[in-house]
PDB file of C-alpha atoms in Angstrom:
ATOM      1  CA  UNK T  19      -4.222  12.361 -37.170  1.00  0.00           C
ATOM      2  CA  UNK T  20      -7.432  10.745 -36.834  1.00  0.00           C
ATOM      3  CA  UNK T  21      -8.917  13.330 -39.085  1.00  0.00           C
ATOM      4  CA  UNK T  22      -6.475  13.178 -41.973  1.00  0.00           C
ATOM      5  CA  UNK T  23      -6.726   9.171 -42.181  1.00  0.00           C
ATOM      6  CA  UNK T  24     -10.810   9.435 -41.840  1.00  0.00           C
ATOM      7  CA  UNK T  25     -10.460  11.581 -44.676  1.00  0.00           C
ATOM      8  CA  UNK T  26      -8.094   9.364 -46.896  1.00  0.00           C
ATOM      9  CA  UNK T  27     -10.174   6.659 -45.812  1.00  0.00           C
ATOM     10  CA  UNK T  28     -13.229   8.751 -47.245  1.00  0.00           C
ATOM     11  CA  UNK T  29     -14.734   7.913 -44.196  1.00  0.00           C
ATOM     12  CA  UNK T  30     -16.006  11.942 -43.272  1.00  0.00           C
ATOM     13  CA  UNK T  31     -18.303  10.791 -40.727  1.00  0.00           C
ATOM     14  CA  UNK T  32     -16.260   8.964 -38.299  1.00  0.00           C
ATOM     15  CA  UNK T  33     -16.288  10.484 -34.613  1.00  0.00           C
ATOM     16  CA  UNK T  34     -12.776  12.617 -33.933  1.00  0.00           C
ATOM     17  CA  UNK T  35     -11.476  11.239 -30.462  1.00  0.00           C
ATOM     18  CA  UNK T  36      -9.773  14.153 -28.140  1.00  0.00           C
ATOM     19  CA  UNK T  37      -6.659  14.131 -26.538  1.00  0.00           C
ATOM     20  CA  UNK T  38      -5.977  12.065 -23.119  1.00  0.00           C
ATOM     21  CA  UNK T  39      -3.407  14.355 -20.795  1.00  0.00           C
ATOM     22  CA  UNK T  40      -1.783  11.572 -18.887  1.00  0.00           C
ATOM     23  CA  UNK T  41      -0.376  11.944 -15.446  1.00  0.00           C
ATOM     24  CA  UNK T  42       2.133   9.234 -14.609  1.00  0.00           C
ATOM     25  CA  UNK T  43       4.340   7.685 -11.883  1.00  0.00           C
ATOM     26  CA  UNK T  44       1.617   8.585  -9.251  1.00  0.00           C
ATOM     27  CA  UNK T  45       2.552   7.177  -6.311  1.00  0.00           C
ATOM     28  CA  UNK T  46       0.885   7.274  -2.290  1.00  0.00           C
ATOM     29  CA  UNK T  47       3.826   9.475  -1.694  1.00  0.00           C
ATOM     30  CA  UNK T  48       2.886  12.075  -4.766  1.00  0.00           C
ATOM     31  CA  UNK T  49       1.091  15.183  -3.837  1.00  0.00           C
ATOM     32  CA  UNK T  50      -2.336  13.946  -3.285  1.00  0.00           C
ATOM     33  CA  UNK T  51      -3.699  17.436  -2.772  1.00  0.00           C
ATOM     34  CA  UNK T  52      -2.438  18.524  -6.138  1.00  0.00           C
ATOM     35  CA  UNK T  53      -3.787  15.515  -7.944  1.00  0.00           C
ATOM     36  CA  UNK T  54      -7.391  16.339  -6.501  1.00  0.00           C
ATOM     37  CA  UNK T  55      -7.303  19.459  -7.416  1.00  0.00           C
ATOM     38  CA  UNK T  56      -6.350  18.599 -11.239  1.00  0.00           C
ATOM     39  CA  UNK T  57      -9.043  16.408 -11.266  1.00  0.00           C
ATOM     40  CA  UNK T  58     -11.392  18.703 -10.159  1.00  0.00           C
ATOM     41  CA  UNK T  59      -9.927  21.148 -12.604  1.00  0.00           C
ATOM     42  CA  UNK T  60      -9.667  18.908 -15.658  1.00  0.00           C
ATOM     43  CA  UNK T  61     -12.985  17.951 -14.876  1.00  0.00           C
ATOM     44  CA  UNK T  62     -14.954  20.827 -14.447  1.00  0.00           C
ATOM     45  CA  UNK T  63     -12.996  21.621 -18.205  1.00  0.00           C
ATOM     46  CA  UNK T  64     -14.016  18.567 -19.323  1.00  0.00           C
ATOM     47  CA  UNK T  65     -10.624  17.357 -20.347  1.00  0.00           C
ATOM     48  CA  UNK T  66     -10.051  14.177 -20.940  1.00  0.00           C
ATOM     49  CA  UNK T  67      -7.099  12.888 -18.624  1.00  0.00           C
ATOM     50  CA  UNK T  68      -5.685   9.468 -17.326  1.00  0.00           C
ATOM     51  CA  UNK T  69      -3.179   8.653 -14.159  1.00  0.00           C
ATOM     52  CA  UNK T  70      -0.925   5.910 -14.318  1.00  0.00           C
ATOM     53  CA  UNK T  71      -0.324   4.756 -10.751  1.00  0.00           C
ATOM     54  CA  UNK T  72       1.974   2.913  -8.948  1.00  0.00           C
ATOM     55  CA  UNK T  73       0.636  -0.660  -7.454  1.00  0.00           C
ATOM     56  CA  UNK T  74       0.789  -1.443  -4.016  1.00  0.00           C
ATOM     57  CA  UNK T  75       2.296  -4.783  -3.207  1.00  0.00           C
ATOM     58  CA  UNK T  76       3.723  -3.964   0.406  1.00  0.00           C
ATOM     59  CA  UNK T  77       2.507  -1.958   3.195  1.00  0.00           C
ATOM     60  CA  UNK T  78      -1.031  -2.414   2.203  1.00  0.00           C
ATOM     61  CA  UNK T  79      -2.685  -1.652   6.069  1.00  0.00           C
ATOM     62  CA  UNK T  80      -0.628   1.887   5.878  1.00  0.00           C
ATOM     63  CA  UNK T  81      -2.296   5.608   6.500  1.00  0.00           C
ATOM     64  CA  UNK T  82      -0.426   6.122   3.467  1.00  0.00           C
ATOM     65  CA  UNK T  83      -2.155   3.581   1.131  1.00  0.00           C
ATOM     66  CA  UNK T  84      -5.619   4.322   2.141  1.00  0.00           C
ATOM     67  CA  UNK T  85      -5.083   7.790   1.282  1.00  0.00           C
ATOM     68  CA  UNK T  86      -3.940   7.010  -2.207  1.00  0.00           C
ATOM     69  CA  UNK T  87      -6.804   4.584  -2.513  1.00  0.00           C
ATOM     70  CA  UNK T  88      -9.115   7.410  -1.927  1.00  0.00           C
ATOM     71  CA  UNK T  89      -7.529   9.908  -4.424  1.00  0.00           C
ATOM     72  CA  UNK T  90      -7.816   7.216  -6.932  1.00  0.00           C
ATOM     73  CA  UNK T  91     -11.645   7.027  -6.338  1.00  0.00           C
ATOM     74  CA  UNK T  92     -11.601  10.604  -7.192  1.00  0.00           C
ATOM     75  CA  UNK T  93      -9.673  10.465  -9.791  1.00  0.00           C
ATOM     76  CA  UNK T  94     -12.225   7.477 -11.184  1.00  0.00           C
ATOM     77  CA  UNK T  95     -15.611   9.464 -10.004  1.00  0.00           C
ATOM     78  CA  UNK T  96     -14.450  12.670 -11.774  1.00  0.00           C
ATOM     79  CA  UNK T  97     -14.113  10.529 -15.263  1.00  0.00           C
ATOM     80  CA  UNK T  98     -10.610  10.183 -15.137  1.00  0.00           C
ATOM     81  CA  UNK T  99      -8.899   6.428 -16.252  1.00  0.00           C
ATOM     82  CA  UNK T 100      -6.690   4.536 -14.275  1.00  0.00           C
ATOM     83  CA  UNK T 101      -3.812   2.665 -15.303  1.00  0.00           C
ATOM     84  CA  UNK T 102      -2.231   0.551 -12.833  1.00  0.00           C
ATOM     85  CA  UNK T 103       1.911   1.247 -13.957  1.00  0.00           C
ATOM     86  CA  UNK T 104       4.297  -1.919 -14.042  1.00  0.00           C
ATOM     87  CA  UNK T 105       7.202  -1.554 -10.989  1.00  0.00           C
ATOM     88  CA  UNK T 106      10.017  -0.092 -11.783  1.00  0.00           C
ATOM     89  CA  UNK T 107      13.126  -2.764 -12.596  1.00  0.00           C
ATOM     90  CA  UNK T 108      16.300  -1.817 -10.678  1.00  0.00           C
ATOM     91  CA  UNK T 109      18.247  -5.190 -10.886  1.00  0.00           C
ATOM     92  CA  UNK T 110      16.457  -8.330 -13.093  1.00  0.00           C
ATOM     93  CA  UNK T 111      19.179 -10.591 -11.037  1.00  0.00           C
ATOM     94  CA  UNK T 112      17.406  -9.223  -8.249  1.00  0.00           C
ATOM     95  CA  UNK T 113      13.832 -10.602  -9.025  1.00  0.00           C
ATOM     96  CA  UNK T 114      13.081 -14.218  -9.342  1.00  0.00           C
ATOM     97  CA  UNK T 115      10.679 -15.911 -11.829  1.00  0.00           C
ATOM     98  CA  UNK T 116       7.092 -15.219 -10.720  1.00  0.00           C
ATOM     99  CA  UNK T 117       7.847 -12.684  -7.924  1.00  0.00           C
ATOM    100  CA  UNK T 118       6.685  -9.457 -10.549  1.00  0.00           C
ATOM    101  CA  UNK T 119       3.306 -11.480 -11.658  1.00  0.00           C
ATOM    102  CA  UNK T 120       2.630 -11.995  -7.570  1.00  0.00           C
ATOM    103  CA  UNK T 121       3.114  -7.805  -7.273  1.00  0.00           C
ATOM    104  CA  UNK T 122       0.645  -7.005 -10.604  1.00  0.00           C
ATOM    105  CA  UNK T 123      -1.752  -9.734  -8.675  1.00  0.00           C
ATOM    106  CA  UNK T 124      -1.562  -8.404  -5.561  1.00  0.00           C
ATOM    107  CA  UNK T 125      -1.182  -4.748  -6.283  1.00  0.00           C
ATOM    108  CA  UNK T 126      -4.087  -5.605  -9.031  1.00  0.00           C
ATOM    109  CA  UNK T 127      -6.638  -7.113  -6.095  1.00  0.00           C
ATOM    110  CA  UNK T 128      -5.539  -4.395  -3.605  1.00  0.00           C
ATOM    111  CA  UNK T 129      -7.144  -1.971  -6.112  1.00  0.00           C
ATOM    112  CA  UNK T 130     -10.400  -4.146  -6.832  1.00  0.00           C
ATOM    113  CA  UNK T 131     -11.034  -4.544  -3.204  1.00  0.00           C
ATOM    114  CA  UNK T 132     -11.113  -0.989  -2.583  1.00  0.00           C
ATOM    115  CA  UNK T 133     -13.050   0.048  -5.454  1.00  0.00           C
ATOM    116  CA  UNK T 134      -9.962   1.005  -7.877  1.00  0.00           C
ATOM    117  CA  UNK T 135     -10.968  -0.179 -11.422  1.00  0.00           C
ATOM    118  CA  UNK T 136      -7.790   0.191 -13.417  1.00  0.00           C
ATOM    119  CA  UNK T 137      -8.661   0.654 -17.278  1.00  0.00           C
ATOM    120  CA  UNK T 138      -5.550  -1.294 -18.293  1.00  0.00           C
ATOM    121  CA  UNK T 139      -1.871  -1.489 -17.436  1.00  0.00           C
ATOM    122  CA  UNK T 140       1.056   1.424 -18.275  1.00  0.00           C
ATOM    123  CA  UNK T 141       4.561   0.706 -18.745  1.00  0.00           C
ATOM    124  CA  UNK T 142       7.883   1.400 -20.453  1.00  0.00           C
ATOM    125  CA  UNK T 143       7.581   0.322 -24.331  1.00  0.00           C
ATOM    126  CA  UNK T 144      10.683  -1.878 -24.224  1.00  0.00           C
ATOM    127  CA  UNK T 145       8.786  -4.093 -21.809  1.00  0.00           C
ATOM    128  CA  UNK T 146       7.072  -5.502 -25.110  1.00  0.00           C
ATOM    129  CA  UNK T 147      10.759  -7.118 -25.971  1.00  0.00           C
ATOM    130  CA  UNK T 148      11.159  -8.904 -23.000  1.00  0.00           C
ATOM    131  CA  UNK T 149      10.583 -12.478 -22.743  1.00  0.00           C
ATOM    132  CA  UNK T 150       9.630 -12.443 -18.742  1.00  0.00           C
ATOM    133  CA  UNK T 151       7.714  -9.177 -18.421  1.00  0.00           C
ATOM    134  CA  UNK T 152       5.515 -10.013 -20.979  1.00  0.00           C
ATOM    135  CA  UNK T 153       3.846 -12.800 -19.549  1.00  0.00           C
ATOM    136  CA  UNK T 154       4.215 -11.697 -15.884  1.00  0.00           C
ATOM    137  CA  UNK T 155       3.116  -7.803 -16.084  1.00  0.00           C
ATOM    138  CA  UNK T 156       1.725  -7.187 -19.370  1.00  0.00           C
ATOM    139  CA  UNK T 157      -1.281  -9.789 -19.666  1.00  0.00           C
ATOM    140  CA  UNK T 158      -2.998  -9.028 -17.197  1.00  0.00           C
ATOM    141  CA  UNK T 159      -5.308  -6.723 -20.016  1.00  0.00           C
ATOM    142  CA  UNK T 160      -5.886  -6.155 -23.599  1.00  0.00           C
ATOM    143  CA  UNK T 161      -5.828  -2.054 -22.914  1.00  0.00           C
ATOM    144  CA  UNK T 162      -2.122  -1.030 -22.958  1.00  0.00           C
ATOM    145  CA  UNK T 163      -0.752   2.866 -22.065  1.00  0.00           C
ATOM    146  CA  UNK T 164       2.704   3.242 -23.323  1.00  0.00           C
ATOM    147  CA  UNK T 165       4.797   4.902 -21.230  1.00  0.00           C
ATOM    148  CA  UNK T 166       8.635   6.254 -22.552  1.00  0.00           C
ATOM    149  CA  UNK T 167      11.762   4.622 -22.187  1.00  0.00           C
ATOM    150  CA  UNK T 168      13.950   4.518 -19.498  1.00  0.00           C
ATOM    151  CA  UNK T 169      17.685   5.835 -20.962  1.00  0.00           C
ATOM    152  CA  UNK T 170      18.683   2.498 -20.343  1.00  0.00           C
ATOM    153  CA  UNK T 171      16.528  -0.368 -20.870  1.00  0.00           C
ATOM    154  CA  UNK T 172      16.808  -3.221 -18.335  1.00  0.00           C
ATOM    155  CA  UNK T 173      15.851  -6.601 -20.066  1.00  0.00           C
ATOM    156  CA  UNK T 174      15.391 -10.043 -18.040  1.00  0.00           C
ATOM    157  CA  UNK T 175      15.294 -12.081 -21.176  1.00  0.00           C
ATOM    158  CA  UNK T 176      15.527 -10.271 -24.510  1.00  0.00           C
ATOM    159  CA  UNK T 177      12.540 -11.953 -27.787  1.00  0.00           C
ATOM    160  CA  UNK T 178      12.826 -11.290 -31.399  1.00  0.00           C
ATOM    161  CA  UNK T 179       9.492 -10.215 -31.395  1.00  0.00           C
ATOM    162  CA  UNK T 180       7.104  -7.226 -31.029  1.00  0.00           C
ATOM    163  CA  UNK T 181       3.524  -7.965 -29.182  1.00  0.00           C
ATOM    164  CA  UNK T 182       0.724  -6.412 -31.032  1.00  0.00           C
ATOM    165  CA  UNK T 183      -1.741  -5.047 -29.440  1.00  0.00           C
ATOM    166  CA  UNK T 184      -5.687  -5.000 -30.090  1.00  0.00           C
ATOM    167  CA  UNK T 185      -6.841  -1.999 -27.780  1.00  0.00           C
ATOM    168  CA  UNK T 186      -4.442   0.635 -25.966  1.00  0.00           C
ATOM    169  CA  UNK T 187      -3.498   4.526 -25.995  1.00  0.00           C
ATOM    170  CA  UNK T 188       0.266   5.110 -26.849  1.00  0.00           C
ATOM    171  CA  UNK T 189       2.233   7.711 -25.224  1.00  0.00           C
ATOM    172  CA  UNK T 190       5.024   7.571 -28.119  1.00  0.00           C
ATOM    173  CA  UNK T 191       3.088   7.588 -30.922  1.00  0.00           C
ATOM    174  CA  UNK T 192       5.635   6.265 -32.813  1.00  0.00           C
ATOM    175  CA  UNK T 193       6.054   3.046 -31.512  1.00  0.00           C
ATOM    176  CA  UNK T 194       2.082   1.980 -31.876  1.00  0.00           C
ATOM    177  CA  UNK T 195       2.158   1.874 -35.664  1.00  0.00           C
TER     178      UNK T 195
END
């Protein structure tokens, strides 16, 4: 794509980006092992690939964290990105105002303190139409990863309006344009 528009443009000599293989909903309890081994893999190809992982918000002194804090530094060391993903919504009756910005903070420090350096924040594209999720998930950085639908959209407070974007990768091409 970026080809065909650098050629309409008449712009020949513009620098073709590659593909980024994203690996989402990574998780403490994924299969660590496996994701090393992509990374070593995908680097040694020298594919360019991203995880989108799960913040921690809860059970931060667990075996179980400090594992997946160390796969992420591998993940990070072997050139992969990291995007830290938005929670999953069950229930919006469930969560009061403010309690999802206090998980992106914390889950957002828990990373930083252990050497986690997410490149922006993934989540489902219908969080862009949501009054609430907007302003408690989504600025917390200018580099967005798009992440598909879920078949049915939860919404806390429904806007009119689309958030544009300056910076960001888009998993559903689609809805970036």
């Amino acid at each position: 794509m970026q080809r065909v528009l650098a050629t309409w443009l008449g712009e020949a000599d513009l620098p073709v980006g590659k593909p980024l293989l994203v690996f989402r909903d990574v998780t403490p309890v994924s299969d660590l092992q496996m994701l090393r081994e992509m990374t070593d893999k995908l680097y040694q190809a020298g594919i360019s690939f991203a995880v989108s992982a799960t913040g921690l918000w809860n059970n931060l002194d667990q075996k179980a964290a400090t594992n997946y804090l160390n796969a992420l530094n591998e993940v990070a060391e072997k050139d992969g990105s990291i995007f830290l993903q938005t929670p999953y919504i069950n229930d919006v009756k469930t969560s009061s105002k403010g309690e999802l910005k206090s998980n992106m903070e914390t889950a957002l420090n828990f990373f930083i303190e252990h050497h986690v350096y997410p490149a922006g924040v993934s989540f489902p594209s219908y969080w862009q139409h949501d009054a609430q999720f907007q302003p408690e998930a989504l600025l917390f950085s200018d580099t967005m990863l798009l992440l598909p639908d879920i078949k049915e959209p939860i919404f806390h407070e429904k806007n009119k309006y689309d958030t544009k974007y300056t910076d960001g990768v888009c998993w559903d091409f689609s809805r970036c344009l």
